[in-house]
Amino acid sequence: MLYRPLLILGAGSDGGKSLLTAGLCRIFRRRGVRVAPFKAQNLALNRSVHPAGGEMGRSQAVQAQAAGWVPPWI
């Protein structure tokens, strides 16, 4: 299977990269493409917390949901 990476970059914070990534994940998923969003470092204070104590960035949780990789606590 061929994997084709796509990198979303921006010149600074609050530029809409996470929203764009979530939108692209949803579009690709609807077209039957398997996607896996990944953020190397999350500096945001907004997080999604699992009842057992695990957590991940809220934007990453939304991107995972758009890609079909739903965290079990959402």
Coordinates of C-alpha atoms in Angstrom, one line a residue:
M1 CA 0.0 0.0 0.0
L2 CA 1.3 3.4 -0.9
Y3 CA 1.4 6.1 1.8
R4 CA 1.6 9.7 0.8
P5 CA 2.4 12.1 3.6
L6 CA 0.9 15.6 3.6
L7 CA 2.4 18.3 5.9
I8 CA 0.4 21.4 6.9
L9 CA 2.6 24.3 8.0
G10 CA 1.9 27.8 9.1
A11 CA 4.0 30.9 10.0
G12 CA 2.7 31.1 13.5
S13 CA 0.1 30.1 16.0
D14 CA -3.6 30.6 15.6
G15 CA -3.4 30.4 11.9
G16 CA -6.1 27.7 11.4
K17 CA -3.8 24.7 10.8
S18 CA -5.7 22.4 13.1
L19 CA -9.0 23.3 11.6
L20 CA -7.7 22.8 8.1
T21 CA -6.2 19.5 9.1
A22 CA -9.6 18.3 10.6
G23 CA -11.4 19.4 7.4
L24 CA -8.9 17.6 5.2
C25 CA -9.2 14.5 7.3
R26 CA -13.0 14.5 6.9
I27 CA -12.8 15.1 3.1
F28 CA -10.2 12.3 2.6
R29 CA -12.2 9.9 4.8
R30 CA -15.4 10.5 2.8
R31 CA -13.4 9.7 -0.3
G32 CA -12.4 6.4 1.2
V33 CA -8.8 7.4 2.0
R34 CA -7.4 6.2 5.4
V35 CA -5.8 9.1 7.2
A36 CA -4.0 9.4 10.5
P37 CA -3.5 12.9 11.8
F38 CA -0.4 13.5 13.8
K39 CA 0.9 16.5 15.7
A40 CA 4.5 16.4 16.8
Q41 CA 4.2 18.8 19.7
N42 CA 1.0 20.2 21.2
L43 CA 1.5 23.4 23.2
A44 CA -2.2 24.2 23.6
L45 CA -3.8 24.2 27.1
N46 CA -7.1 22.9 25.8
R47 CA -7.3 19.2 26.2
S48 CA -9.7 16.3 26.1
V49 CA -9.5 14.2 29.2
H50 CA -10.3 10.5 29.6
P51 CA -12.2 9.6 32.8
A52 CA -9.3 7.2 33.7
G53 CA -6.8 10.0 33.5
G54 CA -5.4 9.9 29.9
E55 CA -5.5 13.1 27.9
M56 CA -4.8 14.5 24.4
G57 CA -5.1 17.9 22.8
R58 CA -8.7 18.9 21.9
S59 CA -7.8 19.7 18.4
Q60 CA -6.1 16.3 18.0
A61 CA -9.2 14.6 19.4
V62 CA -11.3 16.5 16.8
Q63 CA -8.9 15.6 14.0
A64 CA -8.9 11.9 15.1
Q65 CA -12.7 11.9 15.1
A66 CA -12.8 13.5 11.6
A67 CA -10.4 10.8 10.4
G68 CA -12.5 8.0 11.9
W69 CA -10.1 7.3 14.7
V70 CA -12.4 8.2 17.5
P71 CA -10.8 8.3 21.0
P72 CA -13.0 6.2 23.3
W73 CA -13.9 9.1 25.6
I74 CA -15.4 11.4 23.0

